PDB file of C-alpha atoms in Angstrom:
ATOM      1  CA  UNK A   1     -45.193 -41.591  28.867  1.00  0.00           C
ATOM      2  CA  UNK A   2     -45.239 -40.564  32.619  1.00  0.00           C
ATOM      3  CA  UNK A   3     -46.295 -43.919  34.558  1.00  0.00           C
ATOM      4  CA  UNK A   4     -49.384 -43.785  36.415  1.00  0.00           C
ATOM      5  CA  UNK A   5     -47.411 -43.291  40.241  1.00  0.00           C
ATOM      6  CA  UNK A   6     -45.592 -40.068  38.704  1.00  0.00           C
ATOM      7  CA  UNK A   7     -48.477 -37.955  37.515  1.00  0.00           C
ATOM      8  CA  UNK A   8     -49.279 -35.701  40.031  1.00  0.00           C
ATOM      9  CA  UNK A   9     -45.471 -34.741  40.561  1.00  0.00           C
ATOM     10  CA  UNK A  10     -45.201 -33.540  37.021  1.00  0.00           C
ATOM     11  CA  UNK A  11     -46.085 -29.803  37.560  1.00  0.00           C
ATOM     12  CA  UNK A  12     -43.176 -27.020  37.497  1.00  0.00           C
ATOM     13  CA  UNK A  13     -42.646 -26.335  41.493  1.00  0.00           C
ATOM     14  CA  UNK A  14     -41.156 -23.104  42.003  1.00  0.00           C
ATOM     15  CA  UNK A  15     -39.264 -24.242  44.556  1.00  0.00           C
ATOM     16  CA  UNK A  16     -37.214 -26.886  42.082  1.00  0.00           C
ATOM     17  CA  UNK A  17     -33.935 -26.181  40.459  1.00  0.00           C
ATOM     18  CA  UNK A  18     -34.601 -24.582  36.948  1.00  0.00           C
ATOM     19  CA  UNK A  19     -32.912 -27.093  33.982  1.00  0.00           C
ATOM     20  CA  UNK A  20     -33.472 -26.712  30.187  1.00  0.00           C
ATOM     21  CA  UNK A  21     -32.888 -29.624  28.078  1.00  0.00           C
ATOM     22  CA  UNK A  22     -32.732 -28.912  23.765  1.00  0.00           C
ATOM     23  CA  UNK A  23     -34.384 -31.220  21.240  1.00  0.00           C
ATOM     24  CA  UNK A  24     -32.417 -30.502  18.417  1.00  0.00           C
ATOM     25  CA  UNK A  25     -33.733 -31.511  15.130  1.00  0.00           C
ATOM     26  CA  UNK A  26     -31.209 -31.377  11.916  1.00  0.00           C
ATOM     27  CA  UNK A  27     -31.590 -32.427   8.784  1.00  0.00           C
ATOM     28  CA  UNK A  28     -29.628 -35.586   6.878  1.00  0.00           C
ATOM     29  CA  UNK A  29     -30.699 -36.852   3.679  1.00  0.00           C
ATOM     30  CA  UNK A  30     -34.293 -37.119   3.229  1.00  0.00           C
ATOM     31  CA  UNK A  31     -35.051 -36.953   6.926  1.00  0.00           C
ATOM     32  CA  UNK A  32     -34.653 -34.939  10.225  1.00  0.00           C
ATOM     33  CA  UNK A  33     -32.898 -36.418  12.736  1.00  0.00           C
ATOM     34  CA  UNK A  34     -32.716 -35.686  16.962  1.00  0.00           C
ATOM     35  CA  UNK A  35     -29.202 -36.404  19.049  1.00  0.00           C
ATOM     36  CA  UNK A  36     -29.829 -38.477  22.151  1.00  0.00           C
ATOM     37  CA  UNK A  37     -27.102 -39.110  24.805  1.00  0.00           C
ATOM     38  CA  UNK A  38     -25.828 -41.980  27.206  1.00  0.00           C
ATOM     39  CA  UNK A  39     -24.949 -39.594  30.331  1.00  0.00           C
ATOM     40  CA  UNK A  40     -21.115 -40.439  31.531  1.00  0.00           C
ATOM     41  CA  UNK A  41     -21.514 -43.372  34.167  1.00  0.00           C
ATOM     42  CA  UNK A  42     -18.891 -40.771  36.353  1.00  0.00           C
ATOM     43  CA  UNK A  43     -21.741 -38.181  36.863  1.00  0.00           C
ATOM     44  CA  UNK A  44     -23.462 -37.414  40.283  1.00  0.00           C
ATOM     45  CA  UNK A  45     -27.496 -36.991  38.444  1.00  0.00           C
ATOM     46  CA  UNK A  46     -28.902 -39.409  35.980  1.00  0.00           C
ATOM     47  CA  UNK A  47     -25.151 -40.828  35.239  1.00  0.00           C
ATOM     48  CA  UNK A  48     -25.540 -43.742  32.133  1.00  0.00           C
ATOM     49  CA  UNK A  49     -29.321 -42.963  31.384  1.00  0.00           C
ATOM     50  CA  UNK A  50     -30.250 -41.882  28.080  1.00  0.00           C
ATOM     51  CA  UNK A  51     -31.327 -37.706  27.729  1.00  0.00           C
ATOM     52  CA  UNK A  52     -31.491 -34.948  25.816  1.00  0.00           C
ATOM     53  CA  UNK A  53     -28.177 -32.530  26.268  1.00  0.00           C
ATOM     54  CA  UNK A  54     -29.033 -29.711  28.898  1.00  0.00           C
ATOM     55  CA  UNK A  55     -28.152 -29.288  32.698  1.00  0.00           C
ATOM     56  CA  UNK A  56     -29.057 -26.498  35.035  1.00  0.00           C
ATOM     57  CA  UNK A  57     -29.741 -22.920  34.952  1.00  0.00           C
ATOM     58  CA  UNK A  58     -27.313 -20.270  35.793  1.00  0.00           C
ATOM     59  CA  UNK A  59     -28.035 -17.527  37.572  1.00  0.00           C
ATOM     60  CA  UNK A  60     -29.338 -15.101  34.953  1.00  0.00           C
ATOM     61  CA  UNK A  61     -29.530 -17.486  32.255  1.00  0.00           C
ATOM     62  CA  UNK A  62     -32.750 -17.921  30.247  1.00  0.00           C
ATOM     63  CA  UNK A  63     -34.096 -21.788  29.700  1.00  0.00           C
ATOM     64  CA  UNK A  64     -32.672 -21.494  25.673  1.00  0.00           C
ATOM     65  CA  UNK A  65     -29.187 -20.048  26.741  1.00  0.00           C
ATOM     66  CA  UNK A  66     -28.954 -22.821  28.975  1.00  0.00           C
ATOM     67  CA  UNK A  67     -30.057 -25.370  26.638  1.00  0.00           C
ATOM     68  CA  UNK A  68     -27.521 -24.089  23.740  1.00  0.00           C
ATOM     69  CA  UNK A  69     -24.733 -23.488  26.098  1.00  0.00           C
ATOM     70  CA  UNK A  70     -25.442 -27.244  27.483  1.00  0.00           C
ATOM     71  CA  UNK A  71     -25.639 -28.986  24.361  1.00  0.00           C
ATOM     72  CA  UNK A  72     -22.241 -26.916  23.329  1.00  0.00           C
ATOM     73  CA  UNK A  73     -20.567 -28.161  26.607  1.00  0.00           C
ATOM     74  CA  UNK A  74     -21.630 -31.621  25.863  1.00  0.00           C
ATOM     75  CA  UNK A  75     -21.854 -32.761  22.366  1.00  0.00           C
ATOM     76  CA  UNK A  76     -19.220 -29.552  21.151  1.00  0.00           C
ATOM     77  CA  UNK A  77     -21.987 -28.740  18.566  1.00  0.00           C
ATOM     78  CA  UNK A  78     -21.444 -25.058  17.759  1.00  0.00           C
ATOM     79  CA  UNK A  79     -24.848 -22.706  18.574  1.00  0.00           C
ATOM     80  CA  UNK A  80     -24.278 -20.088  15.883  1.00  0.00           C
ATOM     81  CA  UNK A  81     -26.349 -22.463  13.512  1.00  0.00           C
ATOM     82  CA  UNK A  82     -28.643 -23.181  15.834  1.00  0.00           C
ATOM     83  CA  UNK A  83     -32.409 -21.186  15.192  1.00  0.00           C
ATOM     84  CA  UNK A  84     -34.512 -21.703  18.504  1.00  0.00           C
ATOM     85  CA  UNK A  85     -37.998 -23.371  17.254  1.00  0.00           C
ATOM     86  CA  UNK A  86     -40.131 -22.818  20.673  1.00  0.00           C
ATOM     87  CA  UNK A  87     -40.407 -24.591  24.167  1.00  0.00           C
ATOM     88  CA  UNK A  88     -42.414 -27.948  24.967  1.00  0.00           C
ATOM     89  CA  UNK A  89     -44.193 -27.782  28.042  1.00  0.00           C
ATOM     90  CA  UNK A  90     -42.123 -27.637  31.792  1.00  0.00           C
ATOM     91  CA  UNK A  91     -41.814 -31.025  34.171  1.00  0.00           C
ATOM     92  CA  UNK A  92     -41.478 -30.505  37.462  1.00  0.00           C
ATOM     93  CA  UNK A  93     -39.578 -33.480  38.996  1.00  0.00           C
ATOM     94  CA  UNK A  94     -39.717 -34.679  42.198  1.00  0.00           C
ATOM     95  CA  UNK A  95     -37.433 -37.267  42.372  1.00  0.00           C
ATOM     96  CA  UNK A  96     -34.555 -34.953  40.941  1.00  0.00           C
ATOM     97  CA  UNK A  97     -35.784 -31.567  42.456  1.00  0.00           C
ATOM     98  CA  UNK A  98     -35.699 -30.265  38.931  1.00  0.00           C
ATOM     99  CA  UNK A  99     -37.822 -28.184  36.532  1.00  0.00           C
ATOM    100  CA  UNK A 100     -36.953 -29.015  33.079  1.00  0.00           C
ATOM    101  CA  UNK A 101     -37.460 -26.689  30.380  1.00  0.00           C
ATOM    102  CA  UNK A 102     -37.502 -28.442  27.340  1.00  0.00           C
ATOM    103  CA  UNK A 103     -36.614 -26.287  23.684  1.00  0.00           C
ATOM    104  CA  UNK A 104     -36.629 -27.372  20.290  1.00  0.00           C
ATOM    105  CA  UNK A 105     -33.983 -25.754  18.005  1.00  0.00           C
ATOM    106  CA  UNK A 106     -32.908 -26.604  14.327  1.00  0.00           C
ATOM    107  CA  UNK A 107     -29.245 -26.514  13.253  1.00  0.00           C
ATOM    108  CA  UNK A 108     -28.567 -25.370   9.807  1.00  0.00           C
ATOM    109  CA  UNK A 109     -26.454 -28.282   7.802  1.00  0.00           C
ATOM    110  CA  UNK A 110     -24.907 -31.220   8.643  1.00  0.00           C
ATOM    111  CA  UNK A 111     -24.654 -31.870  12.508  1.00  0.00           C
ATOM    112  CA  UNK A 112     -20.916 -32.086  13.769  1.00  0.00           C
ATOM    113  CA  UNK A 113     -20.747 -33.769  17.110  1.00  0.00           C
ATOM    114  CA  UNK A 114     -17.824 -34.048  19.201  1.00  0.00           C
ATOM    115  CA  UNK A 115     -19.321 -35.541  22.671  1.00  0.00           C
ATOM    116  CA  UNK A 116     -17.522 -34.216  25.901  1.00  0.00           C
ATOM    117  CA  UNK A 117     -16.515 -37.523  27.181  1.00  0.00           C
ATOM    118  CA  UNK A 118     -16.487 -36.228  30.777  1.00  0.00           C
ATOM    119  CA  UNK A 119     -20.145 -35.807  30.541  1.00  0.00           C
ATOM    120  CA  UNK A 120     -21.279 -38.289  27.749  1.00  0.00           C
ATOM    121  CA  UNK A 121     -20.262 -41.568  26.939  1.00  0.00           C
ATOM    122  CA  UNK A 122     -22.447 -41.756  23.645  1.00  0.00           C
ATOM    123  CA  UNK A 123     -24.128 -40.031  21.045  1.00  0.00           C
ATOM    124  CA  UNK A 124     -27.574 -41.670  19.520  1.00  0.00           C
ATOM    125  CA  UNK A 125     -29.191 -40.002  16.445  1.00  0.00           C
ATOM    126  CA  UNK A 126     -32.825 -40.897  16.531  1.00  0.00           C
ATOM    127  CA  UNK A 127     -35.030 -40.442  13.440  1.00  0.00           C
ATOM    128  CA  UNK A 128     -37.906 -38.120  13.335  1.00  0.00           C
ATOM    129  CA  UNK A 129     -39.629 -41.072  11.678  1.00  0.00           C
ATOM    130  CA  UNK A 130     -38.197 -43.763  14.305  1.00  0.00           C
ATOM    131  CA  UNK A 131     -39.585 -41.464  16.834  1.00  0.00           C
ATOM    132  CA  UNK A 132     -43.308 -41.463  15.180  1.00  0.00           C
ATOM    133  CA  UNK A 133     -43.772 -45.305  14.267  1.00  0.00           C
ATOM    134  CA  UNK A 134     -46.082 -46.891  16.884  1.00  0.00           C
ATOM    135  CA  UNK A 135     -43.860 -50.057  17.257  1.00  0.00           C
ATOM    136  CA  UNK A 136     -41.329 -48.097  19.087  1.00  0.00           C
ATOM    137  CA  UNK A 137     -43.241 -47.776  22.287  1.00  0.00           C
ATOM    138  CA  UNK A 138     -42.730 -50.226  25.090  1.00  0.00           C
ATOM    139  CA  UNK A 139     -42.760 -51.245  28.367  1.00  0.00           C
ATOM    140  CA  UNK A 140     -39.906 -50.967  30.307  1.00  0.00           C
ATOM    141  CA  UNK A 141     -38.909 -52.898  33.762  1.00  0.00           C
ATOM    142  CA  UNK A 142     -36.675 -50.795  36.063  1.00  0.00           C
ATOM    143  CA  UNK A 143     -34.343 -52.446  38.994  1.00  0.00           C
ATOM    144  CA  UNK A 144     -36.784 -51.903  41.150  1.00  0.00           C
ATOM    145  CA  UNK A 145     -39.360 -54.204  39.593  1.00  0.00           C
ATOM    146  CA  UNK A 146     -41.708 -51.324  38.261  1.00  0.00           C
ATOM    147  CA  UNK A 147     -43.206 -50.979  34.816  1.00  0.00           C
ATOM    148  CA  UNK A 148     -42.653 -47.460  33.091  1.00  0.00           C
ATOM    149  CA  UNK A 149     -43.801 -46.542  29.397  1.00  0.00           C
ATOM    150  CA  UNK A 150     -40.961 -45.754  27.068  1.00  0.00           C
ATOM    151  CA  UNK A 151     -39.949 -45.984  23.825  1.00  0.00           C
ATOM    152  CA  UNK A 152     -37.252 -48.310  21.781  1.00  0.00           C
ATOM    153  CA  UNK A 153     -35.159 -45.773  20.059  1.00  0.00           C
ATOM    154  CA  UNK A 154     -31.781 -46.876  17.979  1.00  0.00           C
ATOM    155  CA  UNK A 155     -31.197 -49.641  19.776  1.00  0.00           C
ATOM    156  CA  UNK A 156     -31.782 -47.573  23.254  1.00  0.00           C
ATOM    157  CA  UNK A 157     -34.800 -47.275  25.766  1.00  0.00           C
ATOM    158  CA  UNK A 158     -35.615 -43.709  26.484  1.00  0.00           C
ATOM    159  CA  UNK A 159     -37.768 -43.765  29.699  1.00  0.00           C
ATOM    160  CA  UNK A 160     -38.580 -40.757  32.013  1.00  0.00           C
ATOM    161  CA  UNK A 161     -38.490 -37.149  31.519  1.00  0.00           C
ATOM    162  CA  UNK A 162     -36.994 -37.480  28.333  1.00  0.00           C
ATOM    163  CA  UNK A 163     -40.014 -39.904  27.303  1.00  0.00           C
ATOM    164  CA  UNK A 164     -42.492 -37.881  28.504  1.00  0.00           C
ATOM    165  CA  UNK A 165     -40.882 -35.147  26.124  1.00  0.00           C
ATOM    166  CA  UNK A 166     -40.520 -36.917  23.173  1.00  0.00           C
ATOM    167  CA  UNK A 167     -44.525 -38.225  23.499  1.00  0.00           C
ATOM    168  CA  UNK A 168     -45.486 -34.257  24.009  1.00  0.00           C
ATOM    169  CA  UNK A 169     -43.498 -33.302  20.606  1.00  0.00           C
ATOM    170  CA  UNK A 170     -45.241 -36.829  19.014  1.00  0.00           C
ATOM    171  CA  UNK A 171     -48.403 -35.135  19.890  1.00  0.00           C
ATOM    172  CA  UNK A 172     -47.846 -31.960  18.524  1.00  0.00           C
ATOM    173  CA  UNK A 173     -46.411 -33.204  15.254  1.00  0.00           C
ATOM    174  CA  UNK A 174     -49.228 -35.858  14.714  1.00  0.00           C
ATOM    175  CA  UNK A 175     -51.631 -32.944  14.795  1.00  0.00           C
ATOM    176  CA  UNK A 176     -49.810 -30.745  11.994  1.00  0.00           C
TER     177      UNK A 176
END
C-alpha cells in the first residue's frame, strides 16, 4: 500500500517522534470487526483523514500504553477488556516526522464506543472480512493529482499509513 515515491522513507528514524496507533479487533456476531476513525477537521495533524485511534508517545510511555490510553481518549472505549495481541511492524514517516507503532489488541464483548468529538468526528467499523476481499483495493487520486494505493472500506478510503498497516496485517492473516 505505500506508493512507489514513499518507499524509501518508510523506515523507523530515530530521530522521529515515537506514535503508536491500536488495531483493535472485537468480535460481533459471526465476525470480528476493526474501529476506524474520521480525525476531527479542528486538529493540527492528519485533521478529517481516516486512522486508526493512537497519537504520540509520552515521555516514559511504552508504544501499547500509548495506543490503549489513545484509543481511551478518543473513542472512550474502556482498556480493562482490552488483551494486547502483538505489534505490526514500525513506519517511519517523513512527511509527519513520526514513527508509528502499530498494536493489535482484542476487546472482550461487545465494543462500546463513545467518540471524543474534539478529536473524532466519526467512528467506522470495518469487517475483518471487508478488509480481506480483493475488491476493496483501489486507486486513490489525492488533491495534488497523485495516485496512491488504498483500500474502499465502509463506504471510506483508507490511504497512507493506515493502508500500509492494514495490507501488513492482510499479509499476515492470509498466511495463517
Amino acid at each position: 500500500m505505500a506508493p512507489p515515491w514513499r518507499r524509501d522513507a518508510l523506515q523507523p528514524e530515530q530521530h522521529y517522534r515515537p506514535s503508536a496507533v491500536l488495531l483493535l479487533l472485537y468480535q460481533a456476531g459471526d465476525a470480528l470487526y476493526f474501529p476506524l476513525i474520521l480525525r476531527s477537521s479542528q486538529l493540527n495533524h492528519h485533521a478529517s483523514q481516516i486512522g486508526l485511534p493512537g497519537g504520540a508517545l509520552e515521555p516514559g510511555e511504552s508504544a501499547e500504553q500509548a495506543a490503549l490510553r489513545e484509543t481511551e481518549e478518543e473513542l472512550g472505549i474502556s482498556t480493562a477488556k482490552i488483551q494486547i495481541l502483538g505489534s505490526l511492524s514500525p513506519l517511519g514517516l517523513a512527511v509527519s516526522g513520526y514513527t508509528i507503532y502499530p498494536v493489535v489488541g482484542y476487546h472482550e464483548g461487545p465494543l462500546n464506543v463513545r467518540p471524543n468529538p474534539a478529536e473524532v468526528a466519526r467512528c467506522i467499523m470495518v469487517s475483518l472480512d471487508e478488509l480481506l476481499h480483493d475488491k476493496t483495493i483501489i486507486t486513490h487520486t489525492l488533491e495534488d493529482g497523485r495516485n496512491v494505493p488504498a483500500y474502499r472500506l465502509a463506504g471510506a478510503t483508507v490511504w497512507g499509513a493506515t493502508a500500509m498497516i492494514l495490507a501488513e496485517l492482510t499479509e499476515i492473516l492470509m498466511q495463517e
